[in-house]
Structure formats: structure tokens, C-alpha cells
Coordinates of C-alpha atoms (C1' of nucleotides) in Angstrom, one line a residue:
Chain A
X6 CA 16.0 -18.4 72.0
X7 CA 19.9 -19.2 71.8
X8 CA 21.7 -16.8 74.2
X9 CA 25.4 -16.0 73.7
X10 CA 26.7 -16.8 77.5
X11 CA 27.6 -20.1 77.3
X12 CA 30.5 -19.5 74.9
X13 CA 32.5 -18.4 78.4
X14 CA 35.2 -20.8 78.3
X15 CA 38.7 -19.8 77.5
X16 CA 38.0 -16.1 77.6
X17 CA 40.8 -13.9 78.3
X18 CA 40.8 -11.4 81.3
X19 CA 41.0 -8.5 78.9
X20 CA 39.8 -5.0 80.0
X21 CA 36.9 -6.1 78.3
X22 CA 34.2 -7.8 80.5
X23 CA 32.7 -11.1 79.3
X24 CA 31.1 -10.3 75.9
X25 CA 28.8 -12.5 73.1
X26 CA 31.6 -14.1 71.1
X27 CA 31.1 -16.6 68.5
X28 CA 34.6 -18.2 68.7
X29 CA 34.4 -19.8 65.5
X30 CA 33.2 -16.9 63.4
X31 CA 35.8 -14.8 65.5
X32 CA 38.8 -17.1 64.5
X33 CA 37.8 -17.8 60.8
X34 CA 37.8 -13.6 60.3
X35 CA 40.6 -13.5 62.5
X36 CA 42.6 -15.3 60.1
X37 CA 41.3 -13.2 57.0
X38 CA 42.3 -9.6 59.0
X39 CA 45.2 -8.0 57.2
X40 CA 48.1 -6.9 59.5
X41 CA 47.5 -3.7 61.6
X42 CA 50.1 -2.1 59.5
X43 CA 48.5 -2.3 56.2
X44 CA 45.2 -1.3 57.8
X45 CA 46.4 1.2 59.4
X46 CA 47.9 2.9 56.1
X47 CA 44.3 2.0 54.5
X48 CA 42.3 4.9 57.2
X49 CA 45.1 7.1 57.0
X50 CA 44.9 7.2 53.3
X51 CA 41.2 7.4 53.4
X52 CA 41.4 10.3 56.2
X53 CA 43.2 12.3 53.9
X54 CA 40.3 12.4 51.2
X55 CA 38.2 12.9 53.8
X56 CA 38.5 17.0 53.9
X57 CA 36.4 19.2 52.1
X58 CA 39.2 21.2 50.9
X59 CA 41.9 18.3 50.3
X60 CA 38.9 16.6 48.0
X61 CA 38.0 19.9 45.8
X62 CA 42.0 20.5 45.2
X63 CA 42.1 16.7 44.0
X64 CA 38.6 17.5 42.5
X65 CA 39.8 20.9 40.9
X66 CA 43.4 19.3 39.6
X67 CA 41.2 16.5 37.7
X68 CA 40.9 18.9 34.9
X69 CA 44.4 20.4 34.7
X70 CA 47.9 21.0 36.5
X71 CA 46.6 24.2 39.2
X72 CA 49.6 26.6 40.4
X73 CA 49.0 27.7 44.2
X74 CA 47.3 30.8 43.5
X75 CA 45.1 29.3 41.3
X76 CA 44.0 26.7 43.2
X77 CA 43.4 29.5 46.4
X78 CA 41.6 31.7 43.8
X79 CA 39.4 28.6 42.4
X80 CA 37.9 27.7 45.7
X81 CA 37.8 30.8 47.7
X82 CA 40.8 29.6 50.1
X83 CA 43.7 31.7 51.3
X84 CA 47.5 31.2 50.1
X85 CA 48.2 29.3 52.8
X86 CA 45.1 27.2 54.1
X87 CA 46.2 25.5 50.7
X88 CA 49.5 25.6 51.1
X89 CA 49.2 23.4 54.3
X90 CA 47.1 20.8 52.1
X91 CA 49.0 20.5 49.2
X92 CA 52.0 19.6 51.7
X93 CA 49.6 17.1 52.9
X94 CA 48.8 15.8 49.4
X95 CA 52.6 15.8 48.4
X96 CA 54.0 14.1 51.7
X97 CA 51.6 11.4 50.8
X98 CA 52.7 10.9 47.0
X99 CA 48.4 12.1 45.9
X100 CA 49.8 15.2 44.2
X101 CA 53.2 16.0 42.3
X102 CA 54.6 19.2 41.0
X103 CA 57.2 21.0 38.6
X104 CA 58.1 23.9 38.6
X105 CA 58.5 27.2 36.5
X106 CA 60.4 29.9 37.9
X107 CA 58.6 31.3 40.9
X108 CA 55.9 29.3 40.0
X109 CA 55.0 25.8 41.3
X110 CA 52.5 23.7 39.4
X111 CA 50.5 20.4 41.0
X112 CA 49.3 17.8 39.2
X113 CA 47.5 14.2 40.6
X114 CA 50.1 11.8 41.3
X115 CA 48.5 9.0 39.5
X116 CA 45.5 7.4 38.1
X117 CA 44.8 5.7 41.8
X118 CA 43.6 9.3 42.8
X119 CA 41.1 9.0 40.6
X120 CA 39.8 5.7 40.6
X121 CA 39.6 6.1 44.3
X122 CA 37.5 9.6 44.3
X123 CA 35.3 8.0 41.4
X124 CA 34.9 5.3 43.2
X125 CA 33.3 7.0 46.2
X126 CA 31.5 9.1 43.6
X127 CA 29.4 6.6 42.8
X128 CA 28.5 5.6 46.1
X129 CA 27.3 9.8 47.0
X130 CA 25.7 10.4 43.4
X131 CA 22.5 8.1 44.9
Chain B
X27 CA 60.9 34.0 32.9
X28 CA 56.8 35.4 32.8
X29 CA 56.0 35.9 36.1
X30 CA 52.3 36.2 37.6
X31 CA 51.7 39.6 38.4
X32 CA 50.3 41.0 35.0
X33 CA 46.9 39.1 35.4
X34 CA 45.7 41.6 38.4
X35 CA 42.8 42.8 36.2
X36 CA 39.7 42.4 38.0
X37 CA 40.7 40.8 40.7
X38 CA 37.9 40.6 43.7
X39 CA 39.0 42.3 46.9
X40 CA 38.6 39.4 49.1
X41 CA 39.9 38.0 52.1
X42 CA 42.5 36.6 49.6
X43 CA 45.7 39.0 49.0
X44 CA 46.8 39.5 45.6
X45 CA 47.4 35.7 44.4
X46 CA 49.2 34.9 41.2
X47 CA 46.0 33.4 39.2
X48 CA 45.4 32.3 35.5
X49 CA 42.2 33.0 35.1
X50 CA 41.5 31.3 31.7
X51 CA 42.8 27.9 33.3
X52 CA 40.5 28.5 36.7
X53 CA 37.5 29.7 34.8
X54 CA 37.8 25.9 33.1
X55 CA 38.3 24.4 35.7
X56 CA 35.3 25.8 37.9
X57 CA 33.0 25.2 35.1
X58 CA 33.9 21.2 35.3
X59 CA 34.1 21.4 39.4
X60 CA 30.6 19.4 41.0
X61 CA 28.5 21.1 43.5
X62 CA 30.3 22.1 46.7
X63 CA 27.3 19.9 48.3
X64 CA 28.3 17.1 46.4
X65 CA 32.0 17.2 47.5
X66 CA 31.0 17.9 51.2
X67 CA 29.5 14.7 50.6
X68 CA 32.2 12.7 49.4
X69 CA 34.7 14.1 52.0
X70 CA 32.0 13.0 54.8
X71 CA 32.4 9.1 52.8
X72 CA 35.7 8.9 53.1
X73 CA 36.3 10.7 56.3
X74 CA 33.8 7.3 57.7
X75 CA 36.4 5.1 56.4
X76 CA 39.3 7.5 57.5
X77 CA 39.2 6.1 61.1
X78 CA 41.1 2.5 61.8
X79 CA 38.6 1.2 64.1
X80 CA 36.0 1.6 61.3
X81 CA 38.2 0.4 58.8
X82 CA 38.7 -3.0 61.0
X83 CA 35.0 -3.3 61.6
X84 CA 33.9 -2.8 57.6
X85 CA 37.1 -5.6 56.8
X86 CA 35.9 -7.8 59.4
X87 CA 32.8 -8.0 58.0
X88 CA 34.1 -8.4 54.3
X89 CA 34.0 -12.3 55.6
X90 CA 31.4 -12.8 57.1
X91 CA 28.3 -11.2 59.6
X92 CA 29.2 -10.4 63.1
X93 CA 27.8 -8.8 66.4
X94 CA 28.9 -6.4 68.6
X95 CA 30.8 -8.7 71.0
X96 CA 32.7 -10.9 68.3
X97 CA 33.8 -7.5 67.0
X98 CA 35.1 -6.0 70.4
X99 CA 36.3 -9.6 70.6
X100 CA 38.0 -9.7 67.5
X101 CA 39.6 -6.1 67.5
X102 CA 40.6 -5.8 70.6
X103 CA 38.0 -2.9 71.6
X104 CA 35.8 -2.3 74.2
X105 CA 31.9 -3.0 73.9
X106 CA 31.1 0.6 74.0
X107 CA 33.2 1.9 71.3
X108 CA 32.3 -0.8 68.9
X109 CA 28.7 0.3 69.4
X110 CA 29.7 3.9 69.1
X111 CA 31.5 3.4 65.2
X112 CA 28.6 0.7 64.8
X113 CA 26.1 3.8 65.8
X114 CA 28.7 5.8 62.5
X115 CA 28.2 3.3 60.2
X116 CA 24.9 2.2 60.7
X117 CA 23.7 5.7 60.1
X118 CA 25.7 6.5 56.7
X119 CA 24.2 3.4 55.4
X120 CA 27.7 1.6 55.6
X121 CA 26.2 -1.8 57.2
X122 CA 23.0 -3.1 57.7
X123 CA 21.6 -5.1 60.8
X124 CA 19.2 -8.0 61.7
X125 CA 18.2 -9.0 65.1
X126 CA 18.2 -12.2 66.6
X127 CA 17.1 -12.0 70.4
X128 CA 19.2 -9.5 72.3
X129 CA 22.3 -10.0 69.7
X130 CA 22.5 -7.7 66.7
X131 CA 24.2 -9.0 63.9
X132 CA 25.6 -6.6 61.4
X133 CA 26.6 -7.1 58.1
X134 CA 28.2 -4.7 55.3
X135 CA 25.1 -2.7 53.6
X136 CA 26.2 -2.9 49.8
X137 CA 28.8 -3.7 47.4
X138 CA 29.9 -0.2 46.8
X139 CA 32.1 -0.3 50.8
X140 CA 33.8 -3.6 49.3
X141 CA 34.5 -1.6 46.3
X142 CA 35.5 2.0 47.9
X143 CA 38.3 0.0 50.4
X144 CA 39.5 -2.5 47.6
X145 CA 40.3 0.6 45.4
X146 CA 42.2 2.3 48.6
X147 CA 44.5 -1.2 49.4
X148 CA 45.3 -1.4 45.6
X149 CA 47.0 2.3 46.6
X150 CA 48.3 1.0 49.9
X151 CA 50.1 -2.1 48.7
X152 CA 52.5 -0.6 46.8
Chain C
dC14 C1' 8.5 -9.7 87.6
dT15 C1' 13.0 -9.8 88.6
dT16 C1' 17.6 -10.8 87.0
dT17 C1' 20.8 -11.4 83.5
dC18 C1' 22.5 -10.6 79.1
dA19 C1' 23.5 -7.9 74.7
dT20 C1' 23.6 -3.6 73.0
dA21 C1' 22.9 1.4 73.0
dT22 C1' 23.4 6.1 74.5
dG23 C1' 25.0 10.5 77.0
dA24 C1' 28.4 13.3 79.0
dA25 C1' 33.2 14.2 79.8
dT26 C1' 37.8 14.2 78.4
dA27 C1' 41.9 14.1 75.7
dT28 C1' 43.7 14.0 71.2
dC29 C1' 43.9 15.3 66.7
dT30 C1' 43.4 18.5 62.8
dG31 C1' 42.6 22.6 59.9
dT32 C1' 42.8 27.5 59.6
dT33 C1' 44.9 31.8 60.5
dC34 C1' 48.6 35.1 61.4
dA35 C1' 53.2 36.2 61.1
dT36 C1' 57.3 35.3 58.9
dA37 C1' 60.7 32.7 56.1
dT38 C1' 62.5 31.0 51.7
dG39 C1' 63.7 31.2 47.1
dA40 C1' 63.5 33.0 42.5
dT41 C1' 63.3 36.9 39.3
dA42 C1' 63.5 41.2 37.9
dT43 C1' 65.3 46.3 38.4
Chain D
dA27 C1' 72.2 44.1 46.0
dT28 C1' 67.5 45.1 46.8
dA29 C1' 62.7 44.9 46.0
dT30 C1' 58.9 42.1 44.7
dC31 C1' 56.5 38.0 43.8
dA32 C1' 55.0 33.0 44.6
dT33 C1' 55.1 29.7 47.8
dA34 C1' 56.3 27.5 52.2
dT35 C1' 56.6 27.0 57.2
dG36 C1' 55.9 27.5 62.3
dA37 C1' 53.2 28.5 66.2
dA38 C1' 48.7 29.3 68.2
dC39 C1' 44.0 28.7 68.4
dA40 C1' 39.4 26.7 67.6
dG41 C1' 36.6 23.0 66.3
dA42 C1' 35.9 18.2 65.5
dT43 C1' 36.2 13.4 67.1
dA44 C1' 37.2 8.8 69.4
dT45 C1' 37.4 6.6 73.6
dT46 C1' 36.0 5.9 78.3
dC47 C1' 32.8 5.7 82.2
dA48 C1' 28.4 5.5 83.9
dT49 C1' 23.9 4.3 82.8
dA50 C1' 19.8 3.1 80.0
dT51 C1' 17.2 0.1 77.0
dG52 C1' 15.2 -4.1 75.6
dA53 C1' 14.9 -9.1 75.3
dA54 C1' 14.9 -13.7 77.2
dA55 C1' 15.2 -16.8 81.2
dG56 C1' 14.3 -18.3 85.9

DNA sequence: CTTTCATATGAATATCTGTTCATATGATAT
DNA sequence: ATATCATATGAACAGATATTCATATGAAAG
């Protein structure tokens, strides 16, 4: 059966020894491969739904605009474990807020948030 | 302006000091919120495609099916941690695989990833 | 059946990340 | 002004995780 060794020719001295390479395949995806950068953004953004607690917050201000407290009380978290989060969610433009005297209220940044938590919904309601 | 403080009615002593809570708003809430099991779920998805390498390895095979060394190959990666994130995905039923020989090509497992990432780079390029 | 190739796995390490504790800020009453 | 309330922030610690190194598996070729 076909092996993969014979594709050996121009292969770069990388720290990686000789591997199977199918240069063809390898520079037709090559050329489809957005920039780093863009990819880059793509896992962080993903990384930050991908925390229990970060999700129920985003999960829990679905239904309405949640102040701190409420938001600590709703799922059993402390002042400041979601404190810490919500800076997370604002830095990254998933959450916004207003606020009302002492208060501060969050809200979902935009409909994004939700597509891309329905989205993966889908996908875990199988 | 109307503080917070009136609503300490029967508040639970828990770990939680006194928070500033409206209770009618977080007793609607909880009452829409899914299963905790269900969002430990969804912040496991996401926390998959939370990682770059992984991300590179699900877009690179958006074109087309590849094995492990046209991968290392293509990102740039050792043999070993392809095969580890490979070992990630494979298991979450991410990508799929078929054997041909020694070489293992892999492939993405359903729609649903192409879906999941094309809703997070509609976010991303902005 | 021994060697080589392609991939997989295990242990160790270093980095990253989330919570807690203590404290700071900023706003509103008294 | 001072006390209290709601939230924010910083440092420290613990747990998780991705890569590397060394080695194992499993398949084909000689």
C-alpha cells in the first residue's frame, strides 16, 4: 500500500523530523488558512464562552439586564468571583452596562452573543 | 435614588454576604436558566474550540481531509501535539477518522463545527 | 521477522486561568 | 463629613491545560 516517505524532497529542516506530508493537499489549505491574527482572535473569543460561570452569566442575562448582586445571588457565586467575569465579558465588548446610582446593570452586548451560544446549543442538546 | 438594601428579607445565610438582589427579576430568570449540566456542557464545547492550535486544525480541515503529518506540516507543530489536540477532538466527536495503512486521515465529524466557528468569525471580523 | 514509517500515549513541566481574601473606589444617604 | 452600600481591583493561591521528551503501538516493506 502507498506509503507517505517518498514525498521527502524539498522538506525544510524544521524542529520537526521528516513527517507524511501530502504537499499538494498541504499548499491548497495552506492558501485557504486565514491569517494567524484573525484566528487567533477566533480561540480567544471562543475561550471566553468556554467557562461554566462566564456561560450561565451570558445564559442568565438572556432573559433580562442582571445588576451584580443579582447575578451573584442567581447562581450561587460570590460578589467578586463575578465581578472578575463581568470585567472579562466587558473588556471584550459580550456584555454592556448602565448605570443607576450605586447600581450597575449588564445587559448582552449584541445579538452575536446569542447566535453564538445557540449555536453551540444545538450541537450539546443531542 | 432607591438603593438596594430594603430587599434583605429572607435572605439565605450563605457564603455570599449581604448582596443587593431583586428577587422578583432573579426568581424569572432562574426559572428560564437550563440545567447546570447542560451549561457545563456547553462551556466544555467551546472551551474545545477555545485553544488556537485546535481552532487551526478544525479550519484546516474546513477544505479538505488531512493526516497528522500534513497538519504538523501545515501549522507549524510538532507530530506529538497534533496527535495530542487530534486525541481532544477525536474524543468530543469534533472530527471523524478513516485509516488508510499506517496514515490516519481525519476529517471534520459534522456540519454543526462549520457552523459553531462561522458564527464566532462573523463576531471576529468586525 | 526485523526494520522503518505513521501515529499514539504517558509523564513531566511550565503557563495560564479562576477563585478567594483583603481592600479600594464611588455614590448616596444621614 | 461620615457611614453605608454596590461594585471594582490587586495579589496570592490552586487547579487546569498545552507542549515537549521519551517511548509505545501497529502496519507495511524488505
Amino acid at each position: 500500500m502507498k506509503g507517505c516517505a517518498d514525498n521527502l524532497k524539498d522538506q525544510e529542516p524544521s524542529k520537526n523530523e521528516y513527517l507524511c506530508v501530502h504537499e499538494d493537499v498541504v499548499d491548497k489549505v495552506t492558501a485557504a488558512m486565514p491569517p494567524d491574527e484573525i484566528l487567533y482572535d477566533l480561540a480567544e473569543l471562543f475561550k471566553i464562552f468556554g467557562d461554566t460561570t462566564r456561560i450561565k452569566i451570558l445564559y442568565a442575562l438572556f432573559e433580562s439586564e442582571l445588576c451584580v448582586g443579582d447575578i451573584a445571588q442567581l447562581l450561587g457565586l460570590t460578589q467578586t468571583a463575578v465581578s472578575h467575569q463581568l470585567r472579562v465579558l466587558k473588556v471584550n465588548k459580550l456584555v454592556k452596562f448602565r448605570k443607576e446610582g450605586k447600581i450597575v446593570f449588564y445587559s448582552l452586548a449584541d445579538d452575536h452573543v446569542r447566535r453564538i451560544i445557540n449555536q453551540g446549543m444545538e450541537h450539546v442538546e443531542e
